[in-house]
mmCIF file of C-alpha atoms and ligand atoms in Angstrom:
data_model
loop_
_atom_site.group_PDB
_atom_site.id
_atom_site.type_symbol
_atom_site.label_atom_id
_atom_site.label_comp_id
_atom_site.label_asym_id
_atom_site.label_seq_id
_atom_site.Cartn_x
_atom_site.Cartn_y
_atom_site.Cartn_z
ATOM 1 C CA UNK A 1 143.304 117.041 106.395
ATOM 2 C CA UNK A 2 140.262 114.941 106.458
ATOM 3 C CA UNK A 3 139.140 113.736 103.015
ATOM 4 C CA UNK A 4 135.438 114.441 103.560
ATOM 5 C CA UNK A 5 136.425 118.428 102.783
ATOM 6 C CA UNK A 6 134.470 118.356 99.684
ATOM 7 C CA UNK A 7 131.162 116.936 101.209
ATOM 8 C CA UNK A 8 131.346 118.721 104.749
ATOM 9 C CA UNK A 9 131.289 121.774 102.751
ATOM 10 C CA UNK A 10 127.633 120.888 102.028
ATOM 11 C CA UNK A 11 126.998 120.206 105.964
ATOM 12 C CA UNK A 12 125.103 123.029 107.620
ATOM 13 C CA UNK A 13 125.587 121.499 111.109
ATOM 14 C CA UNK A 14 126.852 118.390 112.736
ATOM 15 C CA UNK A 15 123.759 116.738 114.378
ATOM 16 C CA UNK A 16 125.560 114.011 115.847
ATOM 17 C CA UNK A 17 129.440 113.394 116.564
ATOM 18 C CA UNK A 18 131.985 110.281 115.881
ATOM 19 C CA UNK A 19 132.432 110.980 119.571
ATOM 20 C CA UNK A 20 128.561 110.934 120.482
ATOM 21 C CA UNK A 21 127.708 107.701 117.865
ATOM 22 C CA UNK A 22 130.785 105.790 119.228
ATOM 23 C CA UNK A 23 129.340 105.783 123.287
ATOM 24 C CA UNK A 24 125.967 105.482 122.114
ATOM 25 C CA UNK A 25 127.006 102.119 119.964
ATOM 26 C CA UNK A 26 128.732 100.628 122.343
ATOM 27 C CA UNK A 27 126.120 101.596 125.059
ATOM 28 C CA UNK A 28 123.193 99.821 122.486
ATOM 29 C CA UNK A 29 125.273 97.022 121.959
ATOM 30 C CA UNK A 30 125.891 96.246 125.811
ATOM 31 C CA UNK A 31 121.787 96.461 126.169
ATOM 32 C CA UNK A 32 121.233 94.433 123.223
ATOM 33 C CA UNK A 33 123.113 91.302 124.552
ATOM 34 C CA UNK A 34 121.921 91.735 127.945
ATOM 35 C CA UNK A 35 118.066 92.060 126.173
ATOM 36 C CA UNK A 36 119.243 88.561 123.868
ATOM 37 C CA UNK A 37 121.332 85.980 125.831
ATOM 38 C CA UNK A 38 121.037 83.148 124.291
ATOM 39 C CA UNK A 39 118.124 83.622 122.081
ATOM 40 C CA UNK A 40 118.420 82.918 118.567
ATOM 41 C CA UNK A 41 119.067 86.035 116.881
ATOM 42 C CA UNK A 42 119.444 87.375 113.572
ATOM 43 C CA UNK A 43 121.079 90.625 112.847
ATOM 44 C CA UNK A 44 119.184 92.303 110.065
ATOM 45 C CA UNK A 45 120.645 95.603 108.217
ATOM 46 C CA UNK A 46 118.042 97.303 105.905
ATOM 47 C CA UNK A 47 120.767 98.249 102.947
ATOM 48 C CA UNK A 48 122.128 100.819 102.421
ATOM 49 C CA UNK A 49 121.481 103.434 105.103
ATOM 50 C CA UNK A 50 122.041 101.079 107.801
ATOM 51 C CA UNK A 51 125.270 99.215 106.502
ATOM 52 C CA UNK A 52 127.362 101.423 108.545
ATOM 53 C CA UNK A 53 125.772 101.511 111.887
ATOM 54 C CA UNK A 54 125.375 97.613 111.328
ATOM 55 C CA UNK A 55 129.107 96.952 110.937
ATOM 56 C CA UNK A 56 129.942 99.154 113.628
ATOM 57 C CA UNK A 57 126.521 97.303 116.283
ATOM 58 C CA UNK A 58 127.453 93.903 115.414
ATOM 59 C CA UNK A 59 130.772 94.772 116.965
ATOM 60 C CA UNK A 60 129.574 95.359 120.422
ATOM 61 C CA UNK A 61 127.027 92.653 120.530
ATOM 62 C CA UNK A 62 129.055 90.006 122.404
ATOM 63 C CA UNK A 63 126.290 87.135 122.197
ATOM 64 C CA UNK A 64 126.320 84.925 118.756
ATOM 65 C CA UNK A 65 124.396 86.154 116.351
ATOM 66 C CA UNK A 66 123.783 85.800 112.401
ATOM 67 C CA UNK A 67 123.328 88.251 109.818
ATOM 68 C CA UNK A 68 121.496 89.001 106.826
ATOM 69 C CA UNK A 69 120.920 92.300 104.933
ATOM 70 C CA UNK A 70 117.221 93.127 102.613
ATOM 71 C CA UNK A 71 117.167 95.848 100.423
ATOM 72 C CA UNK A 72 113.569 97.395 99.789
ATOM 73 C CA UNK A 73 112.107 100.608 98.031
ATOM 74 C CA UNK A 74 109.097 102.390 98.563
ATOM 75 C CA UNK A 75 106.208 101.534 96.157
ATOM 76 C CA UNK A 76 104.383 104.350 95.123
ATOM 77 C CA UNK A 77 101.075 104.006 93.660
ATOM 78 C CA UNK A 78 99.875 107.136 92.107
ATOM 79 C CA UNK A 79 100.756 110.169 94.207
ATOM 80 C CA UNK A 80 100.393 108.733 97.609
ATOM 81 C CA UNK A 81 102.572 106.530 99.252
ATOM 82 C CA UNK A 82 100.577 103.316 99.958
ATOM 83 C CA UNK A 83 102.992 101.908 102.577
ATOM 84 C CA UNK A 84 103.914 98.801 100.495
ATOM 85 C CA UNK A 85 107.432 97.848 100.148
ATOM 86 C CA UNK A 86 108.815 96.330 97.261
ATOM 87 C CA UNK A 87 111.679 93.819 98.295
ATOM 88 C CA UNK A 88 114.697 94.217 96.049
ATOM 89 C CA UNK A 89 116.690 92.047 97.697
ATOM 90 C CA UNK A 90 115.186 89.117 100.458
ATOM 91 C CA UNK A 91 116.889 87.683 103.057
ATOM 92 C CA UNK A 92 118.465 84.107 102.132
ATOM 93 C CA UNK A 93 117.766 81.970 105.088
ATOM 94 C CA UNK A 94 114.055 81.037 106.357
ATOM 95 C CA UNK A 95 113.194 83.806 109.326
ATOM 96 C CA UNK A 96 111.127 81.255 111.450
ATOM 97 C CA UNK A 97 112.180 81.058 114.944
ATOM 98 C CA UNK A 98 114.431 83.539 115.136
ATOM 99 C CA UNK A 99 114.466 86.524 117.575
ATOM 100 C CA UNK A 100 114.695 89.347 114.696
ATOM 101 C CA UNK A 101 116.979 92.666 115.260
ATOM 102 C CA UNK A 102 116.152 94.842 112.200
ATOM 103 C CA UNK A 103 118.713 97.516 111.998
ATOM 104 C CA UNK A 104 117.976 100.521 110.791
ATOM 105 C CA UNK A 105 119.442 104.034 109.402
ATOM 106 C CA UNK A 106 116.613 106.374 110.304
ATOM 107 C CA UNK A 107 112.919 105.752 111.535
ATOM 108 C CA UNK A 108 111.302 108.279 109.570
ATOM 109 C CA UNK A 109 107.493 107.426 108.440
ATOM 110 C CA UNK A 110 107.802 104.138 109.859
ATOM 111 C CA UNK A 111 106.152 102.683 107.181
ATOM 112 C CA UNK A 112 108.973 100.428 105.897
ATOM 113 C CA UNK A 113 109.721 98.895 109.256
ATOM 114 C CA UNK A 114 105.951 98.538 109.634
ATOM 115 C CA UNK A 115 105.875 96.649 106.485
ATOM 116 C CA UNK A 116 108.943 94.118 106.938
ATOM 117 C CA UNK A 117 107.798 93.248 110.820
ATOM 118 C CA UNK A 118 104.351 92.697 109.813
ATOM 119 C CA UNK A 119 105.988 90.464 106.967
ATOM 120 C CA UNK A 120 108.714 88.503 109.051
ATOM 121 C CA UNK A 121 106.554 88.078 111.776
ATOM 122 C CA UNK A 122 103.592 86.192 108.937
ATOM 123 C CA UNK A 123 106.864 84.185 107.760
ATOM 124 C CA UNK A 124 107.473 82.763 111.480
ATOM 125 C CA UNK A 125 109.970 85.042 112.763
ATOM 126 C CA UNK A 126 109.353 84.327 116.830
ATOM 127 C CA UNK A 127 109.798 87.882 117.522
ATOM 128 C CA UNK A 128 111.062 91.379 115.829
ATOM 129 C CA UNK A 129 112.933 94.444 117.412
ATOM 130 C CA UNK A 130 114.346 97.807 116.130
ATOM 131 C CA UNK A 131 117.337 99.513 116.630
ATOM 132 C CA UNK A 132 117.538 102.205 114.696
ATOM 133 C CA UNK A 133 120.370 104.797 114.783
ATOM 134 C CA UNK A 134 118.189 107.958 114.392
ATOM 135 C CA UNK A 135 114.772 108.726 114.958
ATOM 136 C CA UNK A 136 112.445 111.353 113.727
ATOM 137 C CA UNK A 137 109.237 111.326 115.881
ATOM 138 C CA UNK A 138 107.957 114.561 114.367
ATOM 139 C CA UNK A 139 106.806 112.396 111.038
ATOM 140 C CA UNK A 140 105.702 109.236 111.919
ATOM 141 C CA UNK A 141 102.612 107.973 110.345
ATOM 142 C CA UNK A 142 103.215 104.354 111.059
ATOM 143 C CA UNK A 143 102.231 103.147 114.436
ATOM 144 C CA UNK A 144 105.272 102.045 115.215
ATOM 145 C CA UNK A 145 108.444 102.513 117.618
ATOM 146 C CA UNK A 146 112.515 101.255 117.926
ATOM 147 C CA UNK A 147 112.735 99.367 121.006
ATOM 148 C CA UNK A 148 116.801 100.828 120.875
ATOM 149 C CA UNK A 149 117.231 104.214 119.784
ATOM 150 C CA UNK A 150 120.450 106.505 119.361
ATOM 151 C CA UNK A 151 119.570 109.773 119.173
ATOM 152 C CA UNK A 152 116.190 111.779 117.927
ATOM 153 C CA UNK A 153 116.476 114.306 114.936
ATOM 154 C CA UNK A 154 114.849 117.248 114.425
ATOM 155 C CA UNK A 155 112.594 117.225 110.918
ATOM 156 C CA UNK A 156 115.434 118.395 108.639
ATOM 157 C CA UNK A 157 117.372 116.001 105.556
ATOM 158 C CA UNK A 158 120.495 114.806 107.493
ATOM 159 C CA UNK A 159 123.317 112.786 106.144
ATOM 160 C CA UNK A 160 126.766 110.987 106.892
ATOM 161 C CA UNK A 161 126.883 107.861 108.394
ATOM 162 C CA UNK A 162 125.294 105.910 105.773
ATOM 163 C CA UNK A 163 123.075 108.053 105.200
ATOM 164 C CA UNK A 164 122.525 109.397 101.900
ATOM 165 C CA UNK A 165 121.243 112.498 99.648
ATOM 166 C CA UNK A 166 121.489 111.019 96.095
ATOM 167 C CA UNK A 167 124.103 108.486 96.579
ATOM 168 C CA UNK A 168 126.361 111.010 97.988
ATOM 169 C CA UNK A 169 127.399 111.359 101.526
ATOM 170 C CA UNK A 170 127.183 107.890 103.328
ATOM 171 C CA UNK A 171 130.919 107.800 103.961
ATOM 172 C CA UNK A 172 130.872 110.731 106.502
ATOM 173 C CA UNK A 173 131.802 110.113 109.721
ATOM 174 C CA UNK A 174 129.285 111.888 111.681
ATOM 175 C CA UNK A 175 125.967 112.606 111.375
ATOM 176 C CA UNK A 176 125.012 116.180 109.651
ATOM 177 C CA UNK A 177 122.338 118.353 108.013
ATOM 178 C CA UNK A 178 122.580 119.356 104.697
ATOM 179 C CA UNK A 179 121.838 122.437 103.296
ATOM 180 C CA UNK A 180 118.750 123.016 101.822
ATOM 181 C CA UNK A 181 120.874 124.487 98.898
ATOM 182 C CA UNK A 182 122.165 120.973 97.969
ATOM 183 C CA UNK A 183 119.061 119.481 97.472
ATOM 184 C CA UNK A 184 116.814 122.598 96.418
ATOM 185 C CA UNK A 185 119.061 123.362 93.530
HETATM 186 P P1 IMP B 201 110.256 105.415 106.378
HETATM 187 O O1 IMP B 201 110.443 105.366 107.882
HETATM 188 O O2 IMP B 201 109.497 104.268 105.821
HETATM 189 O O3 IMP B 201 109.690 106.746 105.948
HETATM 190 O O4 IMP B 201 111.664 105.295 105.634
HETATM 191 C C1 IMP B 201 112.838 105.702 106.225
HETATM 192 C C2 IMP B 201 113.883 105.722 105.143
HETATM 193 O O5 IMP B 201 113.845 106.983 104.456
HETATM 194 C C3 IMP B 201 115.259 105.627 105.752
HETATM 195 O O6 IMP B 201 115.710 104.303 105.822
HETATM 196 C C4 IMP B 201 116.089 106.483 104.836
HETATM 197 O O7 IMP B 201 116.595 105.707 103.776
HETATM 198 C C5 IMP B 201 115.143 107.500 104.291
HETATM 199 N N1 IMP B 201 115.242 108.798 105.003
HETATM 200 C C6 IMP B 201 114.309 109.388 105.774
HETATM 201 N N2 IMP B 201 114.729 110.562 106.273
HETATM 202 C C7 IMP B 201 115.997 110.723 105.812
HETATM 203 C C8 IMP B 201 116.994 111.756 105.996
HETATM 204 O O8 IMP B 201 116.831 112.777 106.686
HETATM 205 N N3 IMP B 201 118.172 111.558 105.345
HETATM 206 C C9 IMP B 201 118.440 110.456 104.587
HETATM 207 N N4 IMP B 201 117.537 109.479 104.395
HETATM 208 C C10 IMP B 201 116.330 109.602 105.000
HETATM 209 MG MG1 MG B 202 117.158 103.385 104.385
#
């Protein structure tokens, strides 16, 4: 049997199948290096959530690209979130003319992605795009959209895939939603 046993038993529904994710990669991946050619482009996976997606993307892009990864956190001042991003880890290479591809886990807020384009676009970056693997529309307060989307969530705390709930979960296969048990207890 599958080793995720312990962890699906937390699942209260699979949102999105290995089945589903697989088409819809290789159908993002086909539009992607139609949309790039032979533009300079840089590959860039928001760690962790998107690690997984990334690895799996990258695969059916067939035009050169590079790749770096950030890592960032939310900075909270006070109560409210201010929309400010504190960059734990930076990319290593200088961003300036490259045609960006941030890839992303989950478009939630926005107000991440809002940050780092804003950010690589001041550093020289010639132009930014989003792919994110999930979307949830419902709680946006960013102005901001993915220009390649795989599938839209409903407003519940999914997992699997790279995504996470404390750490735990990233390593599922599919994409699920967890049971408000898990994380009201
Ligand atoms: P935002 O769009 O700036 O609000 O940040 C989105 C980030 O919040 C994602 O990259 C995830 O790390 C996290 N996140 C938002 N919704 C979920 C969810 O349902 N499950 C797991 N992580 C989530
Ligand atoms: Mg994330």
């Amino acid at each position: 049997m599958a080793i995720a046993t312990a962890m699906e038993q937390d699942i209260k529904r699979v949102l999105v199948s290995e089945e589903q994710i697989r088409e819809k990669v290789a159908e993002l991946g086909a539009k992607i290096s139609a949309d790039y050619g032979d533009k300079k482009l840089l590959v860039l996976g928001v760690l962790k959530g998107s690690f997984v997606f990334m690895a799996d993307l990258v695969r059916q892009i067939s035009v050169p690209c590079e790749m770096e990864f950030m890592a960032v956190s939310s900075y909270h001042a006070g109560v409210k979130t201010s929309g400010v991003v504190k960059i734990i880890k930076d990319i290593d290479i200088n961003p300036q003319d490259y045609h960006i591809l941030i890839v992303e886990d989950i478009l939630d807020s926005g107000l991440t992605l809002s940050y780092l384009k804003t950010m690589l676009l001041q550093r020289g970056a010639t132009d930014i795009r989003i792919a994110t693997l999930l979307d949830k529309p419902s709680r946006r307060k960013a102005n901001i959209r993915a220009d390649y989307c795989g599938f839209e969530v409903p407003d519940a705390f999914v997992v699997g895939y790279g995504l996470d709930y404390a750490e735990q979960y990233r390593s599922l296969p599919y994409v699920g939603e967890l049971k408000p048990e898990v994380y009201e207890k």
